[in-house]
Amino acid sequence: MTDSVLIVGAGPVGLAMALELARYRVPVRIVDAMTERSTTSRAVAIWPRTLELLERTGGGLSDELVARGNKVTVVNILSGPTRLARVELGDVDTPYPFALMLPQSVTERILLEHLERRGVRPELGVSLTGFAQDDEGVSATLRHADGRREDTRHSAMVGCDGAHSPVRHHLGLSFEGDTLGSDWAQGDFHLSGMPFPVDEFATCLHADGPAVLFPLAPGRYRVIAGLGPSTDEVAPPPTLAGFQALLDRRGPGGIVLHDTLWTTSFRINERQVERYRVGRVFLAGDAAHVHSPAGGQGMNTGMQDAVNLAWKLALVLRGLATSPRLLDSYDPERRAVGAEVIALSGRLTRLATLKNPIARQIRNAVMPFVIGLAPVRGAIEGALTETTVHYPESPLNGVSWEAGRRAGERVPPVAGETPYGAGDTPRFTLRVGASAGTPPPALRLPGDLVDPGVRPDPVASGIELIRPDGYLAMAVADGEWDQVNSYLRRLGAG
Ligand SMILES: Cc1cc2nc3c(=O)[nH]c(=O)nc-3n(C[C@H](O)[C@H](O)[C@H](O)COP(=O)(O)OP(=O)(O)OC[C@H]3O[C@@H](n4cnc5c(N)ncnc54)[C@H](O)[C@@H]3O)c2cc1C
């Protein structure tokens, strides 16, 4: 029996999973049925929280993604030429206060290069055809492109195998939810006449359905448009002339599409798997949740699933922690987040596709006022950027000190500091106020679990224990080091 992990699927989620495990020195094998990688753009938005979490991986990963993408800082909501609302993303407390527009194919290529630098190469043309698990591990059967069958054994398996997930099917898990009754089209185009600079989105609301323009680069945009109620087959995507007519009718005017890079059409599914974990088998990404592309959260939520699971698996498989609560926490933490993302993207879709003319009039009249309210704007920014994702009900949450952040909340990275959870071992970080002092030497905190470099906080008081993924594990008042020690020891380290 090895202590390695089999990752099924080398899309963005499988690649992120492999990268996190590899840098935490867990042996991984990553296989994918595809024989060559897709070159289409697909998901085009990377949100700040994903960049914060990927930066922990090291090697300047997020900086490289940022250097290759287009930073968008403003979301405009329009009705014809009238601007109903303007939401600025620059207010969010993050080193990455923007939406990064980058084709999924480029994101995958950069993840792949970083993974290969760590000595892991995804095996393409290798399909999972079956598996069984026992108390000790997972036995999987693989089929190679040349027809060869291989039996392999691992400590755990992660199904990052997409919306039609064979792993999920094999586990017999339900994937409850709905298919919305409308068809959509999207495409990437070269265009001119856009009335906004290249760092601004435009969502055009219209009685026929919305049209959304995402700036990929100067003069190059992703257009997503509702096509109306579904019939039997998914409607084919419009031609260039069709997209042009659609923008002429719904857009602010003056936009001219020049040539098509790529188009597709789709239906929106809103579904979530009943359990993210069955024993030693885990599900992440589209295998666990699919939803409307409104808000562009799909790929981001999936990569954050991977980040959440990787440090817990690494601690357990490397024998640094033994508490069952670690792996048990993956399902409740990420299922709650997935449900919120499905609800949010569904609300945005329904708001943008209101059929009733009176409801539309009210929406358009009320929107400037409501979005003008600072708390509403803050809530929208937080949800879109995923910087308000947190784990209030996590079984890993320790005590919260009434004067500070609550356990489960995100602790924003501090510019210029090493990110929480960086390095080759997942360690918790201590952040202490000026009057909290340092841990008494006699306490002997479990060194494998906690970074020896205690970080000062000149403004706050008290002691914060921060998880390797940058969420607050627990917080206590000055001097309560015993509580920190017993939290860490409860995770099962010596
Ligand atoms: C046409 C299109 C447009 C999209 N547009 C957007 C968008 O605008 N915004 C957005 O947020 N999202 C968009 N998405 C969704 C986004 O691409 C997904 O959320 C994202 O790819 C999920 O990543 P994943 O790694 O979970 O799954 P996937 O990228 O689907 O990867 C799963 C991998 O598993 C492999 N696999 C499956 N079965 C097996 C098996 N038995 N053995 C081995 N390997 C297997 C597959 O070959 C695949 O490579 C789009 C998707 C598509 C298809």
XYZ file of C-alpha atoms and ligand atoms in Angstrom:
547
model
C 0.000 0.000 0.000
C 1.364 3.399 -0.981
C 0.316 6.673 0.555
C -0.305 8.181 -2.885
C -3.425 9.813 -4.290
C -5.028 9.003 -7.633
C -6.569 12.062 -9.277
C -9.070 11.287 -12.018
C -9.361 14.186 -14.467
C -6.746 16.732 -15.482
C -9.017 19.729 -16.029
C -8.359 22.871 -13.981
C -9.576 21.240 -10.757
C -7.528 18.046 -11.155
C -4.454 20.112 -12.033
C -4.938 22.373 -8.984
C -5.433 19.295 -6.794
C -2.274 17.647 -8.126
C -0.254 20.827 -7.737
C -1.309 21.355 -4.126
C -0.650 17.724 -3.166
C 2.669 17.582 -5.014
C 4.010 20.703 -3.354
C 2.927 19.260 0.025
C 5.076 16.218 -0.884
C 2.232 13.747 -1.336
C 2.869 11.332 -4.240
C 0.181 11.787 -6.878
C -0.842 10.129 -10.085
C -3.156 12.128 -12.351
C -4.901 10.500 -15.302
C -7.297 11.792 -17.928
C -9.289 10.014 -20.616
C -8.689 12.813 -23.157
C -5.846 12.178 -25.571
C -5.073 15.857 -26.070
C -5.894 19.016 -24.152
C -8.735 21.309 -25.209
C -7.674 24.639 -26.705
C -11.047 26.391 -26.286
C -11.360 29.247 -23.835
C -14.386 28.031 -21.744
C -14.223 29.626 -18.224
C -12.662 33.059 -18.579
C -12.797 34.620 -15.108
C -10.438 33.963 -12.201
C -11.598 35.700 -9.037
C -9.399 37.203 -6.274
C -9.883 34.427 -3.729
C -8.670 31.827 -6.216
C -5.566 33.923 -6.944
C -4.917 34.331 -3.193
C -5.144 30.568 -2.702
C -3.076 29.633 -5.759
C -0.330 32.047 -4.701
C 0.257 29.793 -1.656
C 1.373 27.085 -4.090
C 4.593 29.015 -4.743
C 6.641 29.549 -7.860
C 4.898 32.854 -8.541
C 1.858 31.020 -9.930
C -0.699 33.796 -9.413
C 1.686 36.489 -10.627
C 2.153 34.474 -13.802
C -1.607 34.098 -14.297
C -2.067 37.825 -13.690
C 0.695 38.700 -16.166
C -1.088 36.677 -18.870
C -4.624 37.955 -18.242
C -6.691 41.133 -18.378
C -7.633 42.808 -15.079
C -11.262 43.934 -14.858
C -12.211 46.249 -12.020
C -15.724 47.459 -12.877
C -19.041 45.719 -13.544
C -21.525 47.874 -15.511
C -25.200 46.959 -15.658
C -27.027 48.548 -18.585
C -30.487 48.788 -20.027
C -29.961 49.909 -23.629
C -27.637 52.932 -23.460
C -28.650 53.701 -19.824
C -26.276 52.603 -17.078
C -28.324 51.194 -14.175
C -25.375 50.394 -11.903
C -21.609 50.393 -11.688
C -19.904 48.079 -9.173
C -16.204 48.603 -8.489
C -14.185 45.586 -7.394
C -11.244 47.723 -6.261
C -12.636 48.130 -2.701
C -12.137 44.464 -1.807
C -9.374 43.813 0.759
C -7.136 41.564 -1.324
C -3.794 41.776 -3.117
C -5.789 41.004 -6.308
C -8.633 43.577 -6.402
C -9.872 42.631 -9.873
C -11.426 39.844 -11.922
C -8.726 38.269 -14.033
C -9.898 37.450 -17.542
C -7.924 34.520 -18.881
C -9.068 31.701 -21.210
C -9.351 28.391 -19.382
C -6.946 26.798 -21.876
C -4.229 29.277 -20.800
C -5.008 28.799 -17.099
C -4.663 25.040 -17.571
C -1.385 25.419 -19.475
C 0.142 27.516 -16.681
C -1.058 25.076 -13.983
C 0.360 22.231 -16.050
C 3.774 23.900 -16.379
C 3.947 24.443 -12.615
C 2.923 20.845 -12.001
C 5.537 19.499 -14.401
C 8.176 21.592 -12.617
C 7.295 19.524 -9.560
C 7.896 16.343 -11.503
C 4.259 15.365 -12.094
C 2.986 14.857 -15.638
C -0.712 14.076 -16.223
C -1.178 10.806 -18.102
C -3.507 11.485 -21.028
C -5.443 8.733 -22.787
C -5.837 6.856 -19.485
C -9.431 6.284 -18.294
C -10.707 5.116 -14.970
C -13.033 2.175 -15.684
C -13.791 0.971 -12.169
C -12.719 1.016 -8.540
C -13.361 -0.494 -5.125
C -12.284 0.693 -1.697
C -11.594 -0.907 1.689
C -10.324 0.358 5.025
C -6.766 0.666 3.738
C -7.091 2.183 0.292
C -8.647 2.347 -3.162
C -8.055 -0.203 -5.931
C -8.677 1.302 -9.354
C -8.781 -0.117 -12.853
C -7.426 2.024 -15.665
C -7.649 1.561 -19.415
C -4.836 2.979 -21.549
C -5.369 4.400 -25.052
C -3.803 1.248 -26.579
C -6.422 -0.888 -24.822
C -4.091 -2.091 -22.073
C -5.727 -2.611 -18.647
C -3.914 -1.661 -15.469
C -4.801 -2.259 -11.824
C -3.474 0.309 -9.396
C -3.756 0.936 -5.662
C -3.722 4.227 -3.756
C -4.521 5.592 -0.315
C -7.203 7.907 -1.654
C -8.807 8.943 -4.924
C -10.186 12.332 -5.978
C -12.739 12.458 -8.778
C -12.099 15.707 -10.644
C -13.742 14.112 -13.634
C -16.248 16.772 -14.624
C -20.001 17.173 -14.762
C -20.649 13.628 -16.036
C -18.273 12.210 -13.392
C -17.872 8.418 -13.739
C -16.550 8.437 -10.143
C -19.804 9.976 -8.895
C -21.865 7.493 -10.928
C -19.826 4.553 -9.652
C -20.454 5.684 -6.069
C -24.190 5.774 -6.845
C -24.535 9.319 -5.536
C -27.460 11.466 -6.602
C -26.816 14.738 -8.436
C -30.031 16.527 -7.569
C -31.164 19.761 -9.162
C -32.725 21.233 -12.283
C -32.029 22.076 -15.858
C -33.255 25.629 -16.457
C -35.750 25.950 -19.307
C -33.766 28.338 -21.488
C -30.989 28.094 -24.071
C -27.821 30.200 -24.048
C -25.003 30.936 -26.435
C -21.506 32.195 -25.942
C -18.594 33.066 -28.155
C -15.297 34.915 -28.298
C -15.066 37.696 -30.876
C -12.905 40.500 -32.073
C -14.981 43.661 -31.872
C -14.843 47.447 -31.965
C -17.037 50.278 -30.721
C -17.231 49.104 -27.103
C -18.213 52.194 -25.083
C -16.270 51.041 -21.989
C -12.537 50.610 -21.416
C -11.014 47.125 -21.496
C -11.054 46.856 -17.679
C -14.881 46.984 -17.461
C -17.555 44.279 -17.880
C -20.932 45.137 -19.410
C -24.137 43.269 -18.584
C -26.928 44.423 -20.908
C -30.415 43.666 -19.589
C -33.175 43.343 -22.176
C -36.697 41.967 -22.501
C -35.381 39.274 -24.918
C -32.747 38.156 -22.397
C -29.373 39.440 -21.247
C -26.171 39.904 -23.250
C -22.940 40.027 -21.252
C -19.586 41.267 -22.576
C -16.359 40.136 -20.855
C -13.181 41.886 -22.062
C -10.498 39.258 -22.695
C -8.012 41.723 -24.209
C -8.257 45.029 -26.082
C -10.719 44.413 -28.932
C -11.362 40.775 -27.905
C -14.487 39.898 -25.915
C -16.468 36.899 -24.631
C -20.188 37.432 -25.355
C -22.812 35.375 -23.480
C -26.480 35.766 -24.395
C -29.769 34.204 -23.432
C -31.566 32.712 -26.470
C -34.994 32.228 -24.879
C -37.045 29.193 -23.828
C -35.679 25.746 -24.665
C -37.344 23.425 -27.130
C -36.311 19.800 -27.713
C -32.684 20.221 -28.817
C -30.269 22.858 -27.519
C -30.447 25.695 -30.088
C -27.240 26.004 -32.159
C -25.179 29.135 -31.456
C -26.035 32.120 -33.675
C -23.760 33.009 -36.599
C -21.590 36.135 -36.444
C -24.486 38.062 -38.026
C -26.845 36.564 -35.442
C -24.657 37.641 -32.496
C -24.328 41.093 -34.135
C -28.119 41.443 -34.447
C -28.508 40.342 -30.853
C -26.013 42.969 -29.612
C -27.563 45.679 -31.819
C -30.887 45.020 -30.132
C -29.753 44.484 -26.531
C -26.472 46.406 -26.239
C -25.680 50.088 -25.707
C -25.244 50.607 -29.478
C -22.210 51.047 -31.715
C -20.563 47.651 -31.039
C -19.347 45.907 -34.205
C -18.272 42.242 -34.184
C -15.510 41.523 -36.688
C -14.673 37.863 -36.534
C -15.511 34.797 -34.512
C -12.888 32.923 -32.515
C -15.146 30.289 -30.996
C -18.880 29.795 -30.243
C -21.038 27.265 -28.454
C -24.519 26.963 -26.973
C -25.642 25.359 -23.769
C -28.348 24.811 -21.164
C -27.888 25.716 -17.547
C -27.871 22.878 -15.035
C -28.024 23.582 -11.314
C -27.034 20.403 -9.528
C -25.044 19.305 -6.525
C -23.900 15.894 -5.403
C -25.369 14.593 -2.131
C -21.939 13.858 -0.564
C -18.474 15.121 -1.473
C -16.794 12.173 0.208
C -17.418 8.441 0.468
C -14.690 6.866 2.570
C -11.393 7.363 0.754
C -12.977 8.744 -2.408
C -13.609 12.476 -2.803
C -15.326 14.580 -5.441
C -14.255 18.078 -6.473
C -15.163 20.628 -9.138
C -17.872 20.025 -11.731
C -18.083 16.415 -10.534
C -19.636 17.814 -7.336
C -21.516 20.936 -8.494
C -22.659 22.565 -11.722
C -24.502 25.865 -12.058
C -25.217 28.880 -14.211
C -22.138 30.616 -15.644
C -23.611 33.916 -14.332
C -20.983 35.170 -11.945
C -18.310 32.916 -13.545
C -17.869 30.884 -10.382
C -17.708 27.286 -11.688
C -14.018 26.750 -12.254
C -13.099 28.973 -9.288
C -15.287 27.055 -6.865
C -13.813 23.795 -8.134
C -10.221 24.925 -7.687
C -11.101 26.087 -4.176
C -12.535 22.614 -3.455
C -9.104 21.255 -4.388
C -7.281 23.709 -2.135
C -9.592 22.886 0.782
C -9.055 19.136 0.456
C -5.328 19.078 -0.358
C -3.899 20.314 2.944
C -6.166 17.994 4.943
C -5.197 14.955 2.828
C -1.524 15.935 3.076
C -1.636 16.146 6.885
C -3.378 12.783 7.183
C -1.407 10.872 4.518
C 1.920 12.163 5.804
C 0.936 11.079 9.305
C 1.196 14.611 10.709
C -2.385 14.555 12.010
C -4.778 11.744 12.745
C -8.057 13.407 13.729
C -10.932 12.123 11.552
C -12.393 15.639 11.827
C -9.904 16.865 9.227
C -11.155 14.816 6.286
C -14.704 14.822 7.658
C -14.745 18.607 7.371
C -14.289 18.599 3.578
C -17.889 17.650 2.791
C -19.727 20.098 5.087
C -17.371 22.983 4.321
C -17.414 22.683 0.554
C -21.009 21.442 0.163
C -22.242 24.582 1.953
C -20.115 26.781 -0.334
C -21.285 24.900 -3.448
C -24.933 25.354 -2.406
C -24.374 29.096 -1.940
C -22.730 29.422 -5.340
C -25.624 27.569 -6.988
C -28.108 29.841 -5.206
C -26.216 33.051 -6.075
C -25.629 32.226 -9.749
C -29.276 31.095 -10.015
C -30.506 34.377 -8.493
C -28.346 36.417 -10.874
C -29.631 34.410 -13.848
C -33.262 34.796 -12.825
C -32.827 38.519 -12.151
C -31.299 38.992 -15.595
C -34.012 36.986 -17.378
C -37.202 38.380 -15.799
C -40.091 37.806 -18.212
C -42.739 39.973 -16.562
C -42.485 43.548 -17.964
C -43.604 45.122 -14.671
C -41.057 43.116 -12.698
C -38.401 44.212 -15.230
C -39.411 47.865 -14.850
C -39.201 47.601 -11.054
C -35.820 45.840 -11.265
C -34.407 48.542 -13.548
C -35.816 51.368 -11.411
C -34.689 49.944 -8.072
C -31.268 48.638 -9.110
C -29.380 51.992 -9.128
C -30.632 52.753 -5.614
C -30.057 49.284 -4.148
C -26.582 48.836 -5.634
C -25.772 52.371 -4.442
C -26.152 51.152 -0.833
C -22.703 50.379 0.550
C -23.707 47.120 2.364
C -25.427 45.753 -0.758
C -22.487 46.714 -2.955
C -20.104 45.126 -0.445
C -22.152 41.914 -0.378
C -22.166 41.693 -4.197
C -18.428 42.368 -4.412
C -17.680 39.822 -1.693
C -19.807 37.096 -3.280
C -18.479 37.639 -6.811
C -14.838 37.786 -5.754
C -15.395 34.803 -3.399
C -13.601 36.755 -0.676
C -16.605 36.298 1.615
C -16.563 32.500 1.210
C -16.056 31.129 4.719
C -16.879 28.140 6.917
C -19.078 29.301 9.811
C -20.348 25.778 10.586
C -17.123 23.869 10.117
C -16.411 20.980 12.476
C -12.832 22.301 12.494
C -13.836 25.610 14.071
C -12.417 26.183 17.539
C -13.420 28.952 19.895
C -13.917 32.524 18.721
C -12.879 35.421 20.861
C -15.700 37.951 20.984
C -13.393 40.864 20.133
C -12.174 39.579 16.779
C -12.868 37.547 13.689
C -15.064 34.437 14.045
C -13.637 30.946 13.513
C -14.151 29.896 9.892
C -13.721 33.413 8.479
C -11.194 34.214 5.746
C -8.062 35.939 7.014
C -7.022 38.286 4.194
C -3.404 37.784 3.111
C -1.078 40.609 4.082
C 0.800 42.146 1.136
C 4.514 41.354 1.312
C 4.080 38.458 3.779
C 4.515 34.777 2.924
C 0.965 33.471 2.270
C -0.654 31.253 4.909
C -0.067 27.587 4.099
C 2.913 28.234 1.794
C 5.812 25.769 1.671
C 6.078 21.995 1.449
C 4.171 21.131 4.646
C 0.683 22.375 5.544
C 1.149 24.354 8.723
C -1.125 26.567 10.785
C 0.053 30.154 11.388
C -0.089 32.121 14.631
C -0.863 35.825 14.399
C -0.625 37.641 17.711
C -1.460 41.125 18.901
C 1.195 43.388 20.396
C 0.296 42.459 23.968
C -0.119 38.697 23.372
C 3.571 37.851 23.576
C 5.041 34.631 22.184
C 4.135 31.050 23.113
C 5.776 30.112 26.459
C 8.657 27.696 25.658
C 7.305 25.177 28.196
C 4.104 24.832 26.168
C 5.759 22.793 23.337
C 3.238 23.462 20.544
C 3.225 20.542 18.028
C 5.954 21.761 15.706
C 4.833 19.762 12.650
C 1.500 21.503 12.652
C 2.324 25.102 13.395
C 4.694 27.490 11.665
C 7.432 28.515 14.084
C 7.378 32.068 12.710
C 4.746 33.799 14.895
C 3.426 36.852 13.018
C 2.851 40.084 14.889
C -0.298 42.129 14.470
C 0.463 45.672 15.600
C -3.197 46.748 15.542
C -5.208 43.925 17.133
C -4.797 42.070 20.403
C -5.356 38.379 21.118
C -4.071 35.232 19.423
C -5.318 33.938 16.077
C -4.602 30.445 14.765
C -4.916 30.439 10.977
C -5.411 27.284 8.895
C -3.098 26.415 5.996
C -5.819 27.612 3.607
C -6.057 31.035 5.240
C -9.258 30.621 7.279
C -9.395 31.267 11.000
C -9.238 28.041 13.017
C -9.691 29.708 16.423
C -9.027 32.954 18.261
C -8.434 33.585 21.968
C -7.518 36.463 24.232
C -3.927 37.317 25.151
C -2.213 34.636 27.204
C -4.635 31.783 26.417
C -1.914 29.677 24.814
C -3.220 26.485 26.409
C -6.300 26.661 24.234
C -4.172 26.951 21.101
C -2.119 23.986 22.200
C -5.121 21.813 22.947
C -6.743 22.721 19.579
C -3.641 21.558 17.732
C -3.258 18.446 19.871
C -6.894 17.530 19.235
C -5.970 17.278 15.550
C -3.900 14.390 16.680
C -0.301 15.503 16.412
C 2.240 14.589 19.004
C -18.101 24.942 -23.691
C -17.899 25.316 -22.246
C -17.946 26.646 -21.854
C -17.783 26.998 -20.494
N -17.843 28.311 -20.141
C -17.675 28.637 -18.837
C -17.683 29.987 -18.410
O -17.845 30.897 -19.213
N -17.516 30.264 -17.085
C -17.336 29.252 -16.158
O -17.158 29.517 -14.952
N -17.314 27.977 -16.531
C -17.476 27.653 -17.839
N -17.451 26.365 -18.205
C -17.308 25.373 -17.140
C -15.870 25.154 -16.799
O -15.193 24.827 -17.973
C -15.829 24.062 -15.733
O -16.425 24.575 -14.534
C -14.442 23.578 -15.438
O -13.820 23.053 -16.573
C -14.536 22.512 -14.362
O -13.297 21.918 -14.207
P -13.163 20.419 -13.725
O -11.706 20.204 -13.682
O -14.003 20.188 -12.541
O -13.820 19.532 -14.879
P -13.446 19.396 -16.403
O -12.746 20.587 -16.910
O -14.702 18.976 -17.083
O -12.394 18.197 -16.434
C -12.781 16.866 -16.161
C -11.797 15.931 -16.829
O -12.077 14.599 -16.399
C -11.803 13.745 -17.473
N -12.486 12.459 -17.286
C -13.807 12.215 -17.314
N -14.036 10.914 -17.115
C -12.844 10.315 -16.945
C -12.431 8.968 -16.716
N -13.308 7.943 -16.603
N -11.117 8.711 -16.589
C -10.190 9.702 -16.696
N -10.548 10.986 -16.938
C -11.847 11.290 -17.056
C -12.286 14.504 -18.690
O -11.630 14.045 -19.873
C -11.910 15.934 -18.338
O -10.679 16.341 -18.914
C -17.594 26.000 -19.533
C -17.539 24.655 -19.942
C -17.669 24.319 -21.277
C -17.605 22.860 -21.689
